[in-house]
PDB file of C-alpha atoms in Angstrom:
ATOM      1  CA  UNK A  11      77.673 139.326 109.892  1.00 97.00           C
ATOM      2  CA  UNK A  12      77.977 135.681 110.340  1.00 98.00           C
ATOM      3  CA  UNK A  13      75.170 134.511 111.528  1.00 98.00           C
ATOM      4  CA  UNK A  14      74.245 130.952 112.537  1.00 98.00           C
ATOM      5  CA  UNK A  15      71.331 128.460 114.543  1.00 98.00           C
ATOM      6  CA  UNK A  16      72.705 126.281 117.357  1.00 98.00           C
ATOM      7  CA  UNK A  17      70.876 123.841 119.801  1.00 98.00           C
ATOM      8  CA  UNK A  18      69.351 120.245 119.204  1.00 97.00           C
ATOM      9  CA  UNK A  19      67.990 118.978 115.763  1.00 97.00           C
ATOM     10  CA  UNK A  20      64.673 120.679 115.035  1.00 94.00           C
ATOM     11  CA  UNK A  21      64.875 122.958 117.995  1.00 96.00           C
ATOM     12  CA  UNK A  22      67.662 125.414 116.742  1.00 98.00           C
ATOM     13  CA  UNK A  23      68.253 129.206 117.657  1.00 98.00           C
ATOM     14  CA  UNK A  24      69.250 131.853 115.972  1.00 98.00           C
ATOM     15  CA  UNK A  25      72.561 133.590 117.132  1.00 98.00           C
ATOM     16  CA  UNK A  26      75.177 135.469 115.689  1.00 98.00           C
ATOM     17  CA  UNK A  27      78.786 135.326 115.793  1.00 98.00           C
ATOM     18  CA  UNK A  28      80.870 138.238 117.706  1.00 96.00           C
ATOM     19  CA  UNK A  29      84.310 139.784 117.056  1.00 93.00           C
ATOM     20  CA  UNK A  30      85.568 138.328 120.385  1.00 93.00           C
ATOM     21  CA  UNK A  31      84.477 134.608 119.281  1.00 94.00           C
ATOM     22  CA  UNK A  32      81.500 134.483 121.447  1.00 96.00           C
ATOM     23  CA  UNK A  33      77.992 133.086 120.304  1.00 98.00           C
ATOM     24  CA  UNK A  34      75.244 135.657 120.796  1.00 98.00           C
ATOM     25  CA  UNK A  35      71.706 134.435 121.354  1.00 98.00           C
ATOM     26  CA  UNK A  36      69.325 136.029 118.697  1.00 98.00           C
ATOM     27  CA  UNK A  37      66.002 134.662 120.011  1.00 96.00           C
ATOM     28  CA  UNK A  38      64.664 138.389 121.264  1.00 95.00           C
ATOM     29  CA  UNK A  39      64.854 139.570 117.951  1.00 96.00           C
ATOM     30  CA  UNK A  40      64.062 136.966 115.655  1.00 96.00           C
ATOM     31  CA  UNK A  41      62.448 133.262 115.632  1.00 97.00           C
ATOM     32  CA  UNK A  42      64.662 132.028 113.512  1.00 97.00           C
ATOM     33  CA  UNK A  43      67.073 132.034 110.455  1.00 98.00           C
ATOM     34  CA  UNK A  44      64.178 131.140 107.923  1.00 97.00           C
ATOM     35  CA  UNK A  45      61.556 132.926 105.590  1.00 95.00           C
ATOM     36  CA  UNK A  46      61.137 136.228 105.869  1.00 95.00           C
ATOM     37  CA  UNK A  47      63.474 136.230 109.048  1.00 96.00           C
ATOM     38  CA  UNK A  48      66.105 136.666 105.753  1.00 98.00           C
ATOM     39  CA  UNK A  49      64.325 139.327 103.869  1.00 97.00           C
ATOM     40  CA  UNK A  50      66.836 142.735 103.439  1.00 96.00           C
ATOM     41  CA  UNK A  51      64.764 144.228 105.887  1.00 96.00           C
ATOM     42  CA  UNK A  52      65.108 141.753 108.737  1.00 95.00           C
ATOM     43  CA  UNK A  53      68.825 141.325 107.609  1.00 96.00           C
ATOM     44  CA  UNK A  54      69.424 145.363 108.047  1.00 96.00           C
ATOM     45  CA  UNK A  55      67.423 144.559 111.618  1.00 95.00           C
ATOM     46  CA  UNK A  56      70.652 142.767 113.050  1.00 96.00           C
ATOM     47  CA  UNK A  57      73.193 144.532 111.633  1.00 95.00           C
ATOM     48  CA  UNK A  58      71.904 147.482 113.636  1.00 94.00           C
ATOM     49  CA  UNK A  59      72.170 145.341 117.049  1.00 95.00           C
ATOM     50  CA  UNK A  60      74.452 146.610 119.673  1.00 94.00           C
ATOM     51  CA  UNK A  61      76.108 142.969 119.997  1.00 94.00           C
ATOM     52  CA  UNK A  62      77.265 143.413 123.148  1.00 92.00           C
ATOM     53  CA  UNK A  63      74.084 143.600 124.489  1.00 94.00           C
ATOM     54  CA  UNK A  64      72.791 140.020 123.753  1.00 97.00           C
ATOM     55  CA  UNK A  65      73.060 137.306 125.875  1.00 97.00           C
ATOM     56  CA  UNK A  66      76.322 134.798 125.319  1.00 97.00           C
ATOM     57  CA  UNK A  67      75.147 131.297 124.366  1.00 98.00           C
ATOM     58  CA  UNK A  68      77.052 129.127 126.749  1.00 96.00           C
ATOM     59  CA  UNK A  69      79.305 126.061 126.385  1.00 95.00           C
ATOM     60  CA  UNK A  70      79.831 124.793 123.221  1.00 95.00           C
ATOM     61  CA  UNK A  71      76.439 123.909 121.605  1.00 97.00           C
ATOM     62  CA  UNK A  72      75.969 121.897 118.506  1.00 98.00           C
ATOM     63  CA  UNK A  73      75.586 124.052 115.525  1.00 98.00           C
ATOM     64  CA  UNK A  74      72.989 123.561 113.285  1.00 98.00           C
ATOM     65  CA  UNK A  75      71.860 124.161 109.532  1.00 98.00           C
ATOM     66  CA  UNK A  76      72.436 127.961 109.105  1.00 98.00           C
ATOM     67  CA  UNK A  77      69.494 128.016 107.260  1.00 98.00           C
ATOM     68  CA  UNK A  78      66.660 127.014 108.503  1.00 98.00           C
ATOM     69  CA  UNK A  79      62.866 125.424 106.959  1.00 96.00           C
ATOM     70  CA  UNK A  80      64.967 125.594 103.061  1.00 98.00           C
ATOM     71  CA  UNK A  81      62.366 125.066 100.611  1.00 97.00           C
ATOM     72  CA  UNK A  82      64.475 123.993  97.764  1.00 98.00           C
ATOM     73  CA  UNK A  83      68.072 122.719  97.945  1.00 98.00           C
ATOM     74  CA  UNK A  84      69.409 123.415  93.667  1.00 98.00           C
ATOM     75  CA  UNK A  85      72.696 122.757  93.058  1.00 97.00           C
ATOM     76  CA  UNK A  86      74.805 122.864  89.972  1.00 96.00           C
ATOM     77  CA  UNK A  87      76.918 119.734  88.579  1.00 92.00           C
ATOM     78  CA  UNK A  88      80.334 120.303  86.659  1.00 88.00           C
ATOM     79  CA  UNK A  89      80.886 123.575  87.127  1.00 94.00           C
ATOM     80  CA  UNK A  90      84.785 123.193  87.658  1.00 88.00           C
ATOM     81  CA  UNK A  91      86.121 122.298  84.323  1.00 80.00           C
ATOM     82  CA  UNK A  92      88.835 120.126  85.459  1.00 76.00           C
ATOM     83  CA  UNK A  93      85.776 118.460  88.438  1.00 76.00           C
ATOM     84  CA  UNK A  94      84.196 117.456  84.972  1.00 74.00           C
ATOM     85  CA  UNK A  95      87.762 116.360  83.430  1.00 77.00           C
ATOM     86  CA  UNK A  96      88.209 114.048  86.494  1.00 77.00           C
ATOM     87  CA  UNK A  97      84.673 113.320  86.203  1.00 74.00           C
ATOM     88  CA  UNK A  98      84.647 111.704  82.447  1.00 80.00           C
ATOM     89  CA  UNK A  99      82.348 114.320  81.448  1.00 74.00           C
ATOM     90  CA  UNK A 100      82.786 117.447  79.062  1.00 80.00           C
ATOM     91  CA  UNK A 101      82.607 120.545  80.757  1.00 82.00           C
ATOM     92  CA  UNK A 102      78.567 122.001  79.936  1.00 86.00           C
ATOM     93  CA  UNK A 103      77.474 124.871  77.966  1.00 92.00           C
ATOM     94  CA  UNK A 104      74.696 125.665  80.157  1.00 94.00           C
ATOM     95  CA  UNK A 105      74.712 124.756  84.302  1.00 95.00           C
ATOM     96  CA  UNK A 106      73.965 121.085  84.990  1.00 93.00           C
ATOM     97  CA  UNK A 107      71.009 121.686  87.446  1.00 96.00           C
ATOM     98  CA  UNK A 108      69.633 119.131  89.709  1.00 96.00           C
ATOM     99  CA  UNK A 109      67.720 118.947  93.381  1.00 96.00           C
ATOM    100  CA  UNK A 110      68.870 117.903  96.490  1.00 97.00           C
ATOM    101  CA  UNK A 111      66.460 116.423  98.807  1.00 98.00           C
ATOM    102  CA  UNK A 112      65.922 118.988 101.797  1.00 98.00           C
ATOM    103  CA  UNK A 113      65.713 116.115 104.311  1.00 98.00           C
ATOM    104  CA  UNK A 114      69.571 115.553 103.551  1.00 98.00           C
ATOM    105  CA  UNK A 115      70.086 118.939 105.052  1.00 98.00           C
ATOM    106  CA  UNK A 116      72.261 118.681 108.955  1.00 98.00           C
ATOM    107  CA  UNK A 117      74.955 120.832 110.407  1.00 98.00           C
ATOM    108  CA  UNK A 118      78.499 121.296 109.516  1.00 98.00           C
ATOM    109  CA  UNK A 119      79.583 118.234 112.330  1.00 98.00           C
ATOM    110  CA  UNK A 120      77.175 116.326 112.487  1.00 98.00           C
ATOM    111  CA  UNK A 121      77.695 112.443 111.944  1.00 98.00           C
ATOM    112  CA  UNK A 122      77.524 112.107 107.800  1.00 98.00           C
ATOM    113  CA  UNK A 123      75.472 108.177 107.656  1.00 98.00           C
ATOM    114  CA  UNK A 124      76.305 105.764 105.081  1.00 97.00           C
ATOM    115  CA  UNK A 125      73.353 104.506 103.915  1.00 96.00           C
ATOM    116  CA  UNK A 126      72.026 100.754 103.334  1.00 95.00           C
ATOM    117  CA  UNK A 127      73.652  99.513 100.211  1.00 92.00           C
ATOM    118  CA  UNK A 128      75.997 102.528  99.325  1.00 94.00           C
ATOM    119  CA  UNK A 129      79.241 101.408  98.239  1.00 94.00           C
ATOM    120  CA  UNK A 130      80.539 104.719  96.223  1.00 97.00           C
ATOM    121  CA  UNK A 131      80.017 107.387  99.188  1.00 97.00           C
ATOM    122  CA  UNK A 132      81.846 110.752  97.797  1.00 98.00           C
ATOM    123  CA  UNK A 133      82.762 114.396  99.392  1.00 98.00           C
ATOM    124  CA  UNK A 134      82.450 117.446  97.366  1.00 97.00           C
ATOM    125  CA  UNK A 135      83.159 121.180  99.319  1.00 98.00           C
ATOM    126  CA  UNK A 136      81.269 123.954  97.449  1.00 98.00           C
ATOM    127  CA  UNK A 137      80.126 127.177  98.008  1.00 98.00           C
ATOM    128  CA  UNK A 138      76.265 127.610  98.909  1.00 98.00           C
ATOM    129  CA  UNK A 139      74.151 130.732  97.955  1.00 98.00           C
ATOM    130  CA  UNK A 140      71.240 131.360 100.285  1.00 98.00           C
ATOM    131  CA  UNK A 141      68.502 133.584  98.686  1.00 98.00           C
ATOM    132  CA  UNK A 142      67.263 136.791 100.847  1.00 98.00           C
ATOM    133  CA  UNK A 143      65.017 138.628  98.577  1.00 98.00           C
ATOM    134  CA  UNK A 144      63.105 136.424  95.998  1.00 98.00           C
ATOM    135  CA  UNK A 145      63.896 136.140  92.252  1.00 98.00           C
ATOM    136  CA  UNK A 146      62.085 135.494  89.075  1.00 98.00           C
ATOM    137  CA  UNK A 147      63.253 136.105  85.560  1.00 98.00           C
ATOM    138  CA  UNK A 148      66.214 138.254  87.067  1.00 98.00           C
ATOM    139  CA  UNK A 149      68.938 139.753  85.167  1.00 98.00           C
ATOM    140  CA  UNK A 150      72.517 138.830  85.871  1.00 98.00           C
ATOM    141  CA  UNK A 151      73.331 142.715  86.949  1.00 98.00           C
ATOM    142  CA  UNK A 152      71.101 142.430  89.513  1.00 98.00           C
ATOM    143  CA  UNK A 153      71.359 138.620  90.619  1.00 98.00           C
ATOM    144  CA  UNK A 154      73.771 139.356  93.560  1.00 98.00           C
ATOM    145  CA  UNK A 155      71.344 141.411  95.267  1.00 98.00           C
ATOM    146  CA  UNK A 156      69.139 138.773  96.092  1.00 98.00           C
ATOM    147  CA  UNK A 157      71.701 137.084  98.189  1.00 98.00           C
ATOM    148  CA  UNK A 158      71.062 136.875 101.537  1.00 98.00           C
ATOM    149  CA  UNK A 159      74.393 135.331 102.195  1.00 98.00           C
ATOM    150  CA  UNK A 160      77.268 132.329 101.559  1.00 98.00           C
ATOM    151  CA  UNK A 161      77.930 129.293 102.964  1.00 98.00           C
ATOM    152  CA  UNK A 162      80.131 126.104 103.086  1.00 98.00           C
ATOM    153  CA  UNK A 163      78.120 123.107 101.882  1.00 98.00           C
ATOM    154  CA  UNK A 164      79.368 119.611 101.290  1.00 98.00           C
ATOM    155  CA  UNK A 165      77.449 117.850  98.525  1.00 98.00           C
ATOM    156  CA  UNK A 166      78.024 114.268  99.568  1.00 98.00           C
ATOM    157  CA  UNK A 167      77.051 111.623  96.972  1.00 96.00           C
ATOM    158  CA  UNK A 168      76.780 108.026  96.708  1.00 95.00           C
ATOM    159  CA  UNK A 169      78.175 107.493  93.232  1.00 94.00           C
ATOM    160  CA  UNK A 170      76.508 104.226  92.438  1.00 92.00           C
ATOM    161  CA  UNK A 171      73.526 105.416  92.867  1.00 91.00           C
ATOM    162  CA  UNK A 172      73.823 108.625  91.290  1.00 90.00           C
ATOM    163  CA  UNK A 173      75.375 107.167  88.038  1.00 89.00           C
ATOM    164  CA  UNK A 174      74.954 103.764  88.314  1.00 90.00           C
ATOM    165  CA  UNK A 175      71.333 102.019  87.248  1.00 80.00           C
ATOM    166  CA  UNK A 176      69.429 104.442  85.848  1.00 80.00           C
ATOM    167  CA  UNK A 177      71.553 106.949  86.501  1.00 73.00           C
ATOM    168  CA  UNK A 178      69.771 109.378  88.764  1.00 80.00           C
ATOM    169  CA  UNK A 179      71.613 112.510  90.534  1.00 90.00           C
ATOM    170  CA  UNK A 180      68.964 113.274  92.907  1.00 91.00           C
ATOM    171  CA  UNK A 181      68.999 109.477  94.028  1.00 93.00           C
ATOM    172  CA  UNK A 182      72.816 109.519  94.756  1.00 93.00           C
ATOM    173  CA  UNK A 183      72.693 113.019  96.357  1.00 95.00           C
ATOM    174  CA  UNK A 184      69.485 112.734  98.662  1.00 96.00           C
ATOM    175  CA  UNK A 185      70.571 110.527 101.432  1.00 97.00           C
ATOM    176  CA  UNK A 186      70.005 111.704 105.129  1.00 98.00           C
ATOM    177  CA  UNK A 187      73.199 113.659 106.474  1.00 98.00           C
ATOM    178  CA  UNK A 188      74.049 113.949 102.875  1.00 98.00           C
ATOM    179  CA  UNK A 189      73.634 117.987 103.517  1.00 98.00           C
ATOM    180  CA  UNK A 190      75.475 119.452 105.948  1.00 98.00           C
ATOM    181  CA  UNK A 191      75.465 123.246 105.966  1.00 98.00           C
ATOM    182  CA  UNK A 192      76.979 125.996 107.995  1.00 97.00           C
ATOM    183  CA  UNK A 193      78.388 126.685 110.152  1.00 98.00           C
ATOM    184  CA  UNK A 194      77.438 130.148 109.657  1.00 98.00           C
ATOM    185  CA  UNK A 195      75.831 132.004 106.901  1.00 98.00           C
ATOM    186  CA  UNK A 196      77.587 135.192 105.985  1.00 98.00           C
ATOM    187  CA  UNK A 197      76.213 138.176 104.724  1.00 98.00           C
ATOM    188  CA  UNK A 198      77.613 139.289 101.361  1.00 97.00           C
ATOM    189  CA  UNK A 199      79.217 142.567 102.950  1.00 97.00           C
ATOM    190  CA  UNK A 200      81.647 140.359 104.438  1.00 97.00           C
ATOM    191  CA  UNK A 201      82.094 138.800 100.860  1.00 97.00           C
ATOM    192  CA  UNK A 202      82.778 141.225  98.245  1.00 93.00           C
ATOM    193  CA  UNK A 203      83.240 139.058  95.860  1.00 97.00           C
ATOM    194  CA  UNK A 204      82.143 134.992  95.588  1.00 98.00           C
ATOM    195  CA  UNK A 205      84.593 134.917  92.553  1.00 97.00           C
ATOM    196  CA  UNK A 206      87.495 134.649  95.081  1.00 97.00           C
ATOM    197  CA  UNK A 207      87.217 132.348  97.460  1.00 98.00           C
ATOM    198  CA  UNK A 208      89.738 129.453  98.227  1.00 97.00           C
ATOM    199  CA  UNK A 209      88.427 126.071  99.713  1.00 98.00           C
ATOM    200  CA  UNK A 210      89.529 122.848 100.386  1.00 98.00           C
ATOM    201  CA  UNK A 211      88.697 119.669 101.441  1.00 98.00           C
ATOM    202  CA  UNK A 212      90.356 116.572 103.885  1.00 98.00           C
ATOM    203  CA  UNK A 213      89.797 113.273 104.850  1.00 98.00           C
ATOM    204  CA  UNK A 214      91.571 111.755 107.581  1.00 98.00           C
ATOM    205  CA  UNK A 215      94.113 114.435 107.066  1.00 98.00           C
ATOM    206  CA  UNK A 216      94.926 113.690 103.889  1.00 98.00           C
ATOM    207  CA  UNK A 217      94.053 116.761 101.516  1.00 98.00           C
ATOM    208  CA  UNK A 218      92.079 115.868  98.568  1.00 98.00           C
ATOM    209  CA  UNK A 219      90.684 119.137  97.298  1.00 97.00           C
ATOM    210  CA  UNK A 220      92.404 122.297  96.512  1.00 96.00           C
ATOM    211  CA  UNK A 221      90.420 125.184  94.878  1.00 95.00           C
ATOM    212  CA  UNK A 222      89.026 128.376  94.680  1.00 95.00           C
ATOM    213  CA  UNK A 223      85.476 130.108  93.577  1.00 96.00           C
ATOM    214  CA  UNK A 224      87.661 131.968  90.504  1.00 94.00           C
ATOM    215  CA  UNK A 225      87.722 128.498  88.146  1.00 92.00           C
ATOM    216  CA  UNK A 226      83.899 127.961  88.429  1.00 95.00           C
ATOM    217  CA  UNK A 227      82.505 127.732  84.840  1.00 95.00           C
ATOM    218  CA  UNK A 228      79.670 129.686  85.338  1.00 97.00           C
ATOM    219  CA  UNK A 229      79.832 132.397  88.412  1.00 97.00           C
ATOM    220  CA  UNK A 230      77.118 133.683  91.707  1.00 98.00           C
ATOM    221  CA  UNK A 231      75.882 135.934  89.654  1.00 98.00           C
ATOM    222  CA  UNK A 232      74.695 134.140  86.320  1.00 98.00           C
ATOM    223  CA  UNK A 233      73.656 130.713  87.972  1.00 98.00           C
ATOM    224  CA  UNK A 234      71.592 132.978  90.158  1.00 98.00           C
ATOM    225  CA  UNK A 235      69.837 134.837  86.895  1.00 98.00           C
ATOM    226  CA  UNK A 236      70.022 131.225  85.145  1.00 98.00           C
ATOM    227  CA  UNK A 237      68.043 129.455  87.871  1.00 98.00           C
ATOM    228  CA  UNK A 238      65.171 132.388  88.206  1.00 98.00           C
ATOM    229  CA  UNK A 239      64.640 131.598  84.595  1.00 98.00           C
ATOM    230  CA  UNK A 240      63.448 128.088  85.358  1.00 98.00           C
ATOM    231  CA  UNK A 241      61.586 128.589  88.172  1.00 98.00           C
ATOM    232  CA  UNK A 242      60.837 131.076  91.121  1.00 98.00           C
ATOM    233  CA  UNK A 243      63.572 131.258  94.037  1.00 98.00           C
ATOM    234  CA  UNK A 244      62.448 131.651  96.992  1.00 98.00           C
ATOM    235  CA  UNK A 245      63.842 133.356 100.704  1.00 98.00           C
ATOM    236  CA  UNK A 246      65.709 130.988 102.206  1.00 98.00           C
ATOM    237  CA  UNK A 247      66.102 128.364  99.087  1.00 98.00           C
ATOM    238  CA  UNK A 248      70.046 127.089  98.943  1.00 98.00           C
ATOM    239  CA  UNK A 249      72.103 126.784  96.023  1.00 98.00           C
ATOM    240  CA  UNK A 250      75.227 124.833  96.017  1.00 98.00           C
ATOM    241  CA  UNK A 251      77.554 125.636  93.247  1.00 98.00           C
ATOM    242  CA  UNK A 252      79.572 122.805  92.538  1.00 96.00           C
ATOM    243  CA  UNK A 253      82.907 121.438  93.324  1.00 95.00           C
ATOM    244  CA  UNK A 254      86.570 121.639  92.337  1.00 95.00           C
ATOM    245  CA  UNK A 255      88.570 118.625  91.658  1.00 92.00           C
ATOM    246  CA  UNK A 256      89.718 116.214  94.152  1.00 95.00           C
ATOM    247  CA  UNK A 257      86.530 114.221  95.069  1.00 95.00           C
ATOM    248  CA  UNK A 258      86.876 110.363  95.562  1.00 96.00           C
ATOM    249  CA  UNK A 259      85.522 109.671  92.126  1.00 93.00           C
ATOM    250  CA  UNK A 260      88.203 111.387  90.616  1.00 91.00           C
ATOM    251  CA  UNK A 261      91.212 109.496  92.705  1.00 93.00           C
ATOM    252  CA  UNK A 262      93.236 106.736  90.655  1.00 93.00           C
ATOM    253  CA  UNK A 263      92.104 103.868  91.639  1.00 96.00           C
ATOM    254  CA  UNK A 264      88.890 105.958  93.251  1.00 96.00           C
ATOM    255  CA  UNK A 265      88.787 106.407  96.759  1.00 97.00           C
ATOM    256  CA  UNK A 266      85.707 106.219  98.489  1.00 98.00           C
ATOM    257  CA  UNK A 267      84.321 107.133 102.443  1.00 98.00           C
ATOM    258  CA  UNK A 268      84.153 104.490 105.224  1.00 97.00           C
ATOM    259  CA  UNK A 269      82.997 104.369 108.456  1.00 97.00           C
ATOM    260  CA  UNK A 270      85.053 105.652 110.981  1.00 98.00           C
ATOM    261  CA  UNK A 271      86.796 108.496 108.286  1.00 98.00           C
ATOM    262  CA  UNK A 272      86.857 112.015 109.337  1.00 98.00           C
ATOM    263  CA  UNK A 273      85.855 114.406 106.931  1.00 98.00           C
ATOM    264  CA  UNK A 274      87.262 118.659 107.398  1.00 98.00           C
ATOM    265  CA  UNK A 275      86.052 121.014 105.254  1.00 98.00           C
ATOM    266  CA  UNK A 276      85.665 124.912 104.346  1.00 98.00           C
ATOM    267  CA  UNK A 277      85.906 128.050 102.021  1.00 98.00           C
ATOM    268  CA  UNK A 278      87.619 130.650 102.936  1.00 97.00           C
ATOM    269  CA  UNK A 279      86.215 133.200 105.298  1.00 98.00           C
ATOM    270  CA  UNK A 280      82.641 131.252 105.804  1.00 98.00           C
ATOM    271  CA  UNK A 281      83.983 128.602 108.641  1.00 98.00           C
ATOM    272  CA  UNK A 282      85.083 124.917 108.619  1.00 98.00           C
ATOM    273  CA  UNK A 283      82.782 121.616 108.897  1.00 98.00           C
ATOM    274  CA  UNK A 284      84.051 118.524 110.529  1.00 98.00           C
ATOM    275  CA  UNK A 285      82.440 115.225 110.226  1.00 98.00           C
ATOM    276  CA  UNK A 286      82.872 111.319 111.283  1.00 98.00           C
ATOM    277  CA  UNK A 287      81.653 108.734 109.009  1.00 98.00           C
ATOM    278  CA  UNK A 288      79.267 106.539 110.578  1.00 98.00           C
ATOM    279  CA  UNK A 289      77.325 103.479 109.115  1.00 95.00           C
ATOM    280  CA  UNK A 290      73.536 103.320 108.976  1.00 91.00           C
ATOM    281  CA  UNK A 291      72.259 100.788 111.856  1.00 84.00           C
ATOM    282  CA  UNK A 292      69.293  99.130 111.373  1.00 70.00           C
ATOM    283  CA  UNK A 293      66.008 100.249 112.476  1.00 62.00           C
TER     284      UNK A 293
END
């Protein structure tokens, strides 16, 4: 299934996607894409629905966050050895973990906002692992079963404030817009295997980031085991997995975004995000 939420900020819908294209309103079965809404047993609810039989959403509505009320937004730094070649930084021998501020969190085209004082703004595609059934101290055979599904996540950053100063990840990866997931989150019968999955990234046309899921240093399965070690993940909670190389950091000289750039986006088989830059007006 690919599933997805689609209306105005903070008032999404649930829907689902249909064979013939069509956005299929979800609201008569569930509230929402959030909590226990994502639990195997809701999740084995829709893929029993007769489709056909819901209502079409129409026009073309914004998309939102696939995911909705996310409780904790972990992602993993340098987990594409040559992403940490281009980086300066020697590839880890245990996942880089750091948080992502949930208020960063949009969907997939919505405006990404430069904020005050950035000067190092940064793109990163990865991979995002949303959590169905919770997990605590779980073993690495049975990681993937707590997956309620994948999604395309860019991990924007502001580099001089992640690195810069005192050197804070968080800081330089918790900026409103900074987030954007979706557009849909796909259930892992649709992805056999998260070890294979090309993506890519452009701005302005110009493609900066070529990769795929099979170079990630550490895979789904152990960062998903790894995390539950360290503390308890919960329904709904994304993951986003790290990049491949090709962000702006890496380019020689470095190349960072600007107003007016338009940012495209996706992994293969989970759906494209497409995004203007826009700078922060005062308020």
């Amino acid at each position: 299934m690919k599933l997805l939420r689609y209306g105005v900020p903070g008032q999404e819908r649930p829907a689902i996607l249909a064979s013939d294209g069509s956005i299929r309103d979800l609201s008569s079965v569930v509230p929402d894409l959030a909590g226990q809404w994502l639990l195997p047993e809701s999740m084995e609810k829709l893929r029993n629905l007769n489709i056909s039989t819901l209502p079409k959403v129409p026009g073309q509505p914004r998309i939102g966050p696939c995911v909705g009320e996310v409780g904790k937004f972990v992602c993993i730094g340098l987990n594409y050895s040559d992403h940490a070649a281009e980086s300066g930084m020697a590839v880890p021998r245990e996942p880089v973990v750091f948080m992502k501020a949930t208020s960063s969190i949009v969907g997939p085209d919505d405006d990404v906002v430069i904020p005050r004082g950035a000067e190092k703004a940064d793109w990163e595609v990865e991979l995002g692992v949303v959590i169905g059934k919770p997990a605590k101290y779980v073993e690495q055979a049975d990681a993937l079963s707590h997956v309620a599904g994948y999604c395309v996540v860019n991990d924007l950053s502001e580099r001089a404030f992640q690195l810069e100063g005192t050197g804070q990840w968080v800081k330089g990866k918790s900026a409103d817009t900074f987030g954007p997931i979706g557009p849909w989150l796909v259930t892992p019968d649709e992805v056999p295997d998260p070890q294979n999955l090309d993506m890519w990234l452009e701005v302005d046309e110009h493609r900066y980031q070529n990769g795929s899921t099979k170079t990630m240093v550490f895979g789904v399965a152990y960062l998903v085991s790894y995390l539950s070690r360290f503390m308890s993940l919960q329904t709904g909670d994304v993951i986003s997995t790290g990049t491949p190389p090709g962000v702006g950091l890496g380019q020689k000289p470095p190349v960072y975004l600007r107003p007016g750039n338009r940012i495209r986006l996706g992994v293969n088989g989970l759906g494209e995000q497409n995004q203007k830059v826009v700078a922060e007006t005062a308020g």
